[in-house]
Short mmCIF file of C-alpha atoms in Angstrom, two decimals:
data_model
loop_
_atom_site.label_atom_id
_atom_site.label_comp_id
_atom_site.label_asym_id
_atom_site.label_seq_id
_atom_site.Cartn_x
_atom_site.Cartn_y
_atom_site.Cartn_z
CA MET A 92 101.12 -85.54 -75.98
CA GLY A 93 101.68 -86.86 -72.45
CA ARG A 94 105.30 -87.74 -73.13
CA TRP A 95 106.11 -84.08 -73.66
CA ARG A 96 105.47 -83.52 -69.95
CA ALA A 97 108.98 -84.76 -69.26
CA PHE A 98 110.36 -81.71 -71.06
CA ALA A 99 108.04 -79.29 -69.38
CA PRO A 100 108.43 -79.52 -65.62
CA GLY A 101 106.68 -76.66 -63.94
CA ALA A 102 104.19 -76.48 -66.75
CA VAL A 103 101.49 -77.30 -64.26
CA MET A 104 99.86 -74.86 -61.92
CA GLU A 105 101.54 -75.12 -58.54
CA ARG A 106 100.91 -73.61 -55.15
CA HIS A 107 103.71 -71.21 -54.31
CA GLY A 108 103.03 -69.70 -50.92
CA ASP A 109 99.50 -68.37 -51.43
CA LEU A 110 99.82 -68.10 -55.21
CA ASP A 111 98.56 -70.55 -57.79
CA ILE A 112 101.17 -69.98 -60.42
CA ARG A 113 103.14 -71.81 -63.09
CA HIS A 114 106.54 -71.11 -61.65
CA ASP A 115 109.84 -72.60 -62.71
CA LEU A 116 113.13 -71.09 -61.60
CA ASP A 117 115.14 -73.48 -63.74
CA PHE A 118 113.38 -72.18 -66.80
CA HIS A 119 114.29 -68.63 -65.88
CA ARG A 120 117.89 -69.50 -65.14
CA ARG A 121 118.16 -71.09 -68.57
CA LEU A 122 116.38 -68.14 -70.13
CA PHE A 123 118.80 -65.65 -68.57
CA ARG A 124 121.76 -67.67 -69.77
CA VAL A 125 120.33 -67.82 -73.26
CA GLN A 126 119.77 -64.07 -73.10
CA ARG A 127 123.39 -63.47 -72.19
CA ILE A 128 124.51 -65.64 -75.08
CA GLY A 129 122.12 -63.71 -77.27
CA TRP A 130 123.69 -60.41 -76.20
CA ALA A 131 127.12 -61.76 -77.10
CA VAL A 132 125.83 -62.75 -80.53
CA LEU A 133 124.26 -59.32 -80.96
CA THR A 134 127.57 -57.67 -80.11
CA LEU A 135 129.39 -59.84 -82.63
CA PHE A 136 126.81 -58.97 -85.20
CA ILE A 137 127.25 -55.25 -84.62
CA LEU A 138 131.02 -55.67 -84.75
CA ALA A 139 130.76 -57.54 -88.03
CA ALA A 140 128.51 -54.80 -89.39
CA LEU A 141 130.96 -52.09 -88.33
CA LEU A 142 133.83 -53.90 -89.99
CA GLY A 143 131.89 -54.27 -93.19
CA LEU A 144 131.62 -58.04 -93.02
CA ILE A 145 127.93 -57.81 -93.71
CA GLY A 146 128.24 -55.25 -96.44
CA ALA A 147 127.80 -51.48 -96.54
CA GLU A 148 130.64 -49.27 -95.36
CA GLY A 149 133.54 -50.94 -93.70
CA PRO A 150 137.18 -51.95 -94.18
CA LEU A 151 136.40 -55.57 -94.84
CA ASN A 152 133.96 -54.70 -97.57
CA SER A 153 136.42 -52.93 -99.83
CA GLY A 154 137.75 -55.48 -102.25
CA ALA A 155 140.48 -54.92 -104.77
CA ALA A 156 142.09 -57.09 -107.40
CA ASP A 157 144.72 -56.29 -109.99
CA ASN A 158 146.94 -57.67 -112.64
CA ASP A 159 149.35 -56.05 -115.10
CA GLU A 160 146.67 -54.41 -117.13
CA LEU A 161 143.70 -53.87 -114.88
CA ARG A 162 142.93 -52.71 -111.41
CA LEU A 163 139.54 -53.47 -109.97
CA GLU A 164 137.79 -52.06 -106.94
CA PHE A 165 134.57 -53.66 -105.78
CA GLU A 166 132.34 -54.34 -102.81
CA ARG A 167 133.05 -57.79 -101.38
CA PHE A 168 129.63 -58.13 -99.80
CA PRO A 169 126.96 -56.36 -101.78
CA HIS A 170 123.32 -56.61 -100.81
CA GLN A 171 120.60 -58.12 -102.95
CA GLU A 172 118.67 -55.57 -104.96
CA SER A 173 120.81 -52.75 -103.67
CA PRO A 174 122.97 -50.64 -105.95
CA THR A 175 126.68 -51.36 -105.93
CA LYS A 176 129.47 -50.54 -108.31
CA ILE A 177 132.72 -51.88 -109.60
CA GLU A 178 135.49 -49.62 -110.82
CA VAL A 179 137.98 -50.84 -113.36
CA THR A 180 141.12 -48.87 -114.11
CA LEU A 181 143.01 -49.72 -117.26
CA ARG A 182 146.70 -49.24 -116.84
CA GLU A 183 149.42 -48.39 -119.35
CA PRO A 184 149.95 -51.71 -121.19
CA ALA A 185 146.24 -51.93 -121.94
CA ARG A 186 146.19 -48.62 -123.71
CA ARG A 187 146.19 -49.27 -127.37
CA GLY A 188 145.32 -46.34 -129.49
CA GLU A 189 142.09 -44.51 -129.48
CA ARG A 190 139.85 -47.38 -128.57
CA VAL A 191 139.94 -49.30 -125.33
CA GLU A 192 138.12 -52.58 -124.86
CA LEU A 193 136.89 -54.09 -121.64
CA TRP A 194 135.58 -57.64 -121.78
CA VAL A 195 133.17 -58.72 -119.05
CA ASP A 196 131.95 -62.32 -118.75
CA ALA A 197 128.29 -62.91 -119.52
CA THR A 198 127.50 -65.05 -116.47
CA TYR A 199 128.32 -62.14 -114.21
CA LEU A 200 126.33 -59.67 -116.27
CA ASN A 201 123.32 -61.98 -116.36
CA ALA A 202 123.32 -62.29 -112.59
CA VAL A 203 122.95 -58.55 -112.13
CA ASN A 204 120.79 -55.70 -113.34
CA LEU A 205 123.23 -53.37 -114.99
CA GLU A 206 122.10 -49.80 -114.49
CA GLN A 207 124.85 -47.63 -115.81
CA VAL A 208 128.27 -47.78 -117.35
CA SER A 209 130.20 -44.57 -117.09
CA PRO A 210 131.69 -43.30 -119.21
CA GLN A 211 129.23 -44.53 -121.80
CA PRO A 212 130.78 -47.08 -124.12
CA GLU A 213 130.92 -46.36 -127.81
CA GLU A 214 129.66 -49.82 -128.57
CA VAL A 215 128.77 -53.01 -126.76
CA ILE A 216 129.49 -56.19 -128.68
CA ALA A 217 128.14 -59.55 -127.61
CA GLY A 218 130.86 -62.16 -127.84
CA GLN A 219 131.19 -65.80 -126.87
CA GLY A 220 130.25 -65.91 -123.19
CA HIS A 221 131.21 -62.29 -122.71
CA PHE A 222 130.35 -58.74 -123.61
CA ARG A 223 132.85 -56.33 -125.07
CA TYR A 224 132.60 -52.72 -124.00
CA VAL A 225 134.41 -50.44 -126.40
CA PHE A 226 135.35 -46.96 -125.20
CA LYS A 227 136.73 -44.07 -127.17
CA THR A 228 139.46 -42.02 -125.49
CA ALA A 229 140.66 -38.56 -126.42
CA ARG A 230 144.21 -39.00 -125.23
CA PRO A 231 145.65 -42.50 -125.53
CA GLY A 232 148.17 -43.03 -122.73
CA ASP A 233 146.11 -41.54 -119.93
CA THR A 234 144.82 -43.86 -117.26
CA PHE A 235 141.27 -44.74 -117.96
CA SER A 236 138.58 -45.77 -115.45
CA VAL A 237 135.22 -47.36 -116.03
CA ALA A 238 132.53 -47.52 -113.36
CA MET A 239 129.73 -50.05 -113.69
CA LEU A 240 126.69 -49.50 -111.52
CA PHE A 241 124.40 -52.45 -110.96
CA THR A 242 122.05 -54.28 -108.59
CA PRO A 243 122.59 -57.97 -107.88
CA LYS A 244 119.52 -59.97 -108.72
CA SER A 245 119.70 -62.63 -106.05
CA ALA A 246 121.70 -63.70 -103.02
CA GLY A 247 124.68 -66.02 -103.16
CA ARG A 248 128.13 -66.14 -104.65
CA LEU A 249 129.06 -64.06 -107.65
CA ARG A 250 132.09 -64.77 -109.76
CA GLY A 251 133.23 -62.32 -112.37
CA GLU A 252 136.00 -62.15 -114.91
CA LEU A 253 137.34 -59.12 -116.73
CA ARG A 254 139.97 -58.70 -119.35
CA ALA A 255 141.34 -55.79 -121.31
CA GLY A 256 140.62 -56.85 -124.82
CA GLU A 257 141.23 -60.03 -126.73
CA ASN A 258 144.74 -60.77 -125.51
CA GLY A 259 144.30 -59.41 -122.03
CA ALA A 260 145.08 -61.49 -118.98
CA PRO A 261 141.86 -62.43 -117.13
CA LEU A 262 141.20 -60.76 -113.80
CA ARG A 263 138.87 -62.81 -111.64
CA PHE A 264 137.05 -61.65 -108.57
CA ARG A 265 134.44 -62.99 -106.17
CA GLN A 266 131.62 -61.42 -104.26
CA PHE A 267 129.03 -62.69 -101.87
CA VAL A 268 125.58 -61.15 -102.07
CA TYR A 269 123.62 -61.00 -98.83
CA PRO A 270 119.85 -61.35 -99.14
CA MET B 689 107.88 -67.56 -103.02
CA GLU B 690 110.63 -65.28 -101.91
CA THR B 691 108.22 -62.90 -100.22
CA VAL B 692 106.84 -65.63 -97.97
CA LEU B 693 110.37 -66.68 -97.03
CA ARG B 694 111.32 -63.11 -96.26
CA VAL B 695 108.25 -62.61 -94.09
CA ALA B 696 108.99 -65.82 -92.20
CA ALA B 697 112.64 -64.84 -91.77
CA VAL B 698 111.75 -61.39 -90.42
CA TYR B 699 109.02 -62.82 -88.15
CA PHE B 700 111.30 -65.35 -86.50
CA PHE B 701 114.16 -62.89 -86.34
CA LEU B 702 111.95 -60.43 -84.43
CA LEU B 703 110.75 -63.22 -82.14
CA VAL B 704 114.32 -64.14 -81.24
CA ILE B 705 115.47 -60.53 -80.92
CA PHE B 706 112.70 -59.59 -78.53
CA HIS B 707 113.40 -62.67 -76.44
CA ILE B 708 117.03 -61.68 -76.21
CA ALA B 709 116.12 -58.11 -75.39
CA GLY B 710 114.03 -59.32 -72.48
CA LYS B 711 110.39 -58.93 -71.60
CA ARG B 712 110.74 -55.50 -70.09
CA SER B 713 111.88 -54.10 -73.40
CA MET B 714 108.45 -54.75 -74.79
CA THR B 715 106.36 -53.04 -72.19
CA GLN B 716 108.46 -50.09 -71.25
CA ILE B 717 106.37 -47.02 -71.88
CA THR B 718 109.07 -44.42 -72.14
CA THR B 719 109.05 -42.19 -75.19
CA PHE B 720 112.35 -43.58 -76.34
CA ASP B 721 111.09 -47.15 -76.44
CA PHE B 722 108.11 -45.98 -78.44
CA VAL B 723 110.45 -44.40 -80.98
CA VAL B 724 112.48 -47.59 -81.20
CA LEU B 725 109.32 -49.57 -81.88
CA LEU B 726 108.32 -47.17 -84.64
CA ILE B 727 111.69 -47.44 -86.31
CA ILE B 728 111.67 -51.21 -86.09
CA SER B 729 108.29 -51.31 -87.79
CA GLU B 730 109.65 -49.17 -90.63
CA ALA B 731 112.70 -51.36 -91.07
CA THR B 732 110.73 -54.58 -91.18
CA GLN B 733 108.27 -53.15 -93.67
CA GLN B 734 111.09 -52.22 -96.02
CA ALA B 735 112.49 -55.71 -95.87
CA MET B 736 109.20 -57.41 -96.56
CA ILE B 737 107.60 -55.14 -99.15
CA ARG B 738 110.79 -53.91 -100.86
CA ASP B 739 109.86 -52.23 -104.13
CA ASP B 740 106.75 -54.18 -104.98
CA PHE B 741 103.93 -51.80 -104.20
CA SER B 742 101.13 -53.89 -105.65
CA VAL B 743 98.06 -54.88 -103.70
CA THR B 744 98.93 -58.52 -104.41
CA ASN B 745 102.26 -58.19 -102.64
CA ALA B 746 100.58 -56.56 -99.66
CA PHE B 747 98.15 -59.47 -99.50
CA ILE B 748 100.96 -62.01 -99.66
CA VAL B 749 102.77 -60.34 -96.79
CA ILE B 750 99.66 -60.01 -94.64
CA VAL B 751 98.47 -63.55 -95.25
CA SER B 752 101.95 -64.92 -94.55
CA LEU B 753 102.09 -63.06 -91.24
CA ILE B 754 98.64 -64.21 -90.16
CA GLY B 755 99.49 -67.74 -91.25
CA LEU B 756 102.62 -67.68 -89.11
CA GLU B 757 100.63 -66.37 -86.15
CA ILE B 758 98.08 -69.14 -86.48
CA THR B 759 100.78 -71.79 -86.85
CA LEU B 760 102.56 -70.56 -83.76
CA THR B 761 99.43 -70.46 -81.61
CA TRP B 762 98.55 -73.96 -82.78
CA LEU B 763 102.07 -75.12 -81.90
CA LYS B 764 101.78 -73.56 -78.47
CA GLN B 765 98.55 -75.39 -77.80
CA ARG B 766 99.84 -78.70 -79.03
CA PHE B 767 103.25 -78.59 -77.35
CA PRO B 768 103.52 -77.00 -73.90
CA VAL B 769 107.27 -76.74 -74.41
CA ALA B 770 106.70 -74.44 -77.34
CA ASP B 771 104.30 -72.41 -75.25
CA ARG B 772 106.91 -71.80 -72.58
CA PHE B 773 109.56 -71.09 -75.16
CA ILE B 774 107.48 -68.54 -77.01
CA ASP B 775 105.54 -66.93 -74.19
CA GLY B 776 107.69 -67.60 -71.16
CA LEU B 777 106.59 -68.10 -67.59
CA PRO B 778 105.76 -65.68 -64.80
CA LEU B 779 108.46 -64.91 -62.24
CA VAL B 780 107.91 -63.99 -58.61
CA LEU B 781 110.08 -60.98 -57.73
CA VAL B 782 108.80 -60.03 -54.29
CA ASP B 783 107.94 -62.78 -51.84
CA ASN B 784 105.98 -61.69 -48.76
CA GLY B 785 107.36 -58.19 -48.73
CA ARG B 786 110.89 -59.45 -49.42
CA PRO B 787 112.34 -58.33 -52.75
CA LEU B 788 114.32 -61.15 -54.36
CA ARG B 789 117.38 -59.13 -55.38
CA GLN B 790 119.18 -61.74 -57.46
CA LEU B 791 116.17 -62.46 -59.60
CA MET B 792 115.41 -58.79 -59.96
CA ASP B 793 118.94 -58.13 -61.16
CA LYS B 794 118.79 -60.93 -63.68
CA ALA B 795 115.45 -59.72 -64.96
CA ARG B 796 116.80 -56.16 -65.00
CA ILE B 797 113.98 -54.85 -62.83
CA ASP B 798 114.72 -52.49 -59.97
CA GLU B 799 112.69 -51.50 -56.93
CA ASP B 800 111.55 -48.43 -58.78
CA ASP B 801 109.78 -50.52 -61.40
CA ILE B 802 108.03 -52.56 -58.73
CA MET B 803 106.98 -49.51 -56.73
CA THR B 804 105.68 -47.83 -59.87
CA ALA B 805 103.52 -50.85 -60.57
CA ALA B 806 102.44 -50.98 -56.92
CA ARG B 807 101.41 -47.35 -56.91
CA SER B 808 99.62 -47.34 -60.24
CA SER B 809 97.77 -50.63 -59.91
CA GLN B 810 97.11 -50.90 -56.17
CA GLY B 811 97.74 -47.46 -54.75
CA LEU B 812 100.28 -48.90 -52.31
CA GLU B 813 102.88 -46.78 -50.60
CA ARG B 814 105.67 -48.99 -49.34
CA MET B 815 107.46 -52.19 -50.27
CA ASP B 816 106.33 -53.92 -47.05
CA GLN B 817 102.72 -53.54 -48.16
CA ILE B 818 103.38 -55.85 -51.11
CA LYS B 819 102.69 -59.51 -50.58
CA TYR B 820 103.71 -60.70 -54.04
CA ALA B 821 105.06 -58.93 -57.10
CA VAL B 822 105.04 -61.09 -60.21
CA LEU B 823 106.72 -60.34 -63.52
CA GLU B 824 104.10 -61.67 -65.88
CA ARG B 825 104.67 -63.29 -69.25
CA SER B 826 103.62 -60.10 -70.95
CA GLY B 827 106.40 -58.15 -69.27
CA GLY B 828 104.06 -56.28 -66.95
CA ILE B 829 104.35 -56.46 -63.18
CA SER B 830 101.31 -57.48 -61.18
CA ILE B 831 101.07 -56.67 -57.48
CA ILE B 832 99.25 -58.59 -54.77
CA PRO B 833 98.87 -56.37 -51.69
CA LYS B 834 99.00 -57.65 -48.14
CA GLN B 835 95.58 -57.87 -46.56
#
């Protein structure tokens, strides 16, 4: 333990004027500098939070992805065990008749706790590595939106893939879940 | 396992945050600081307990916190460097009636703070009656009056 003394000058009681005190100005100078650095980091953190880099409301948190058939809006940085939602809009080419299908990959669905799909699907079919959500529409040709409400189970990267039915082009998106 | 990690993360985060905020932030006795402390306690509880309201989870959190406390105090005893890092060192702010302005500015303490401590602890009236004023590790200011 004696060799640690080299890193702890001023760790001994010294006489300072009439005071017996463990006094070390160098320590305090370093501490003040560290504090200033800490304040800078705090400011950056608050800035990141305001911009949405850490999740919750903010411009950087609103993610969107689209292809010919689908448009997706999602939160880029959801929080673990906090509700978040993705909104999928099916555009014209995807509209085929009365029934609309949305295929969601199973890995994504297994990584989250799905709470609600609105509107409610008519049926949910388990396929190969995906789930098919089948919706009934009153007026084929209208734009159709599905909102899926869920809570991510754990922190880390989330990769999802959607497609509008069997021959739909895949739409991939990525999220990062903060703990 | 995750609960213990969360508790440790929150514990060390608070340690760092309060160091950055400075010692005075911990011992200010204004109403506003009291409110801030209350809110912080609520926020940390949410992060550690989350939605598991069982007695078992409460025990895990409490034991983890106590365990961390014990580990840190043991570390402080074993390694003086850790002791200084965690607890800090006292700082002389008034030397023989002379207020050390630069240090006071850096520590964000003004003459008012020192005079308040002088009045409440020693019943002194003026700055020149103070021999030493020391900002202690706890964040409080101790006053040595001139004889």
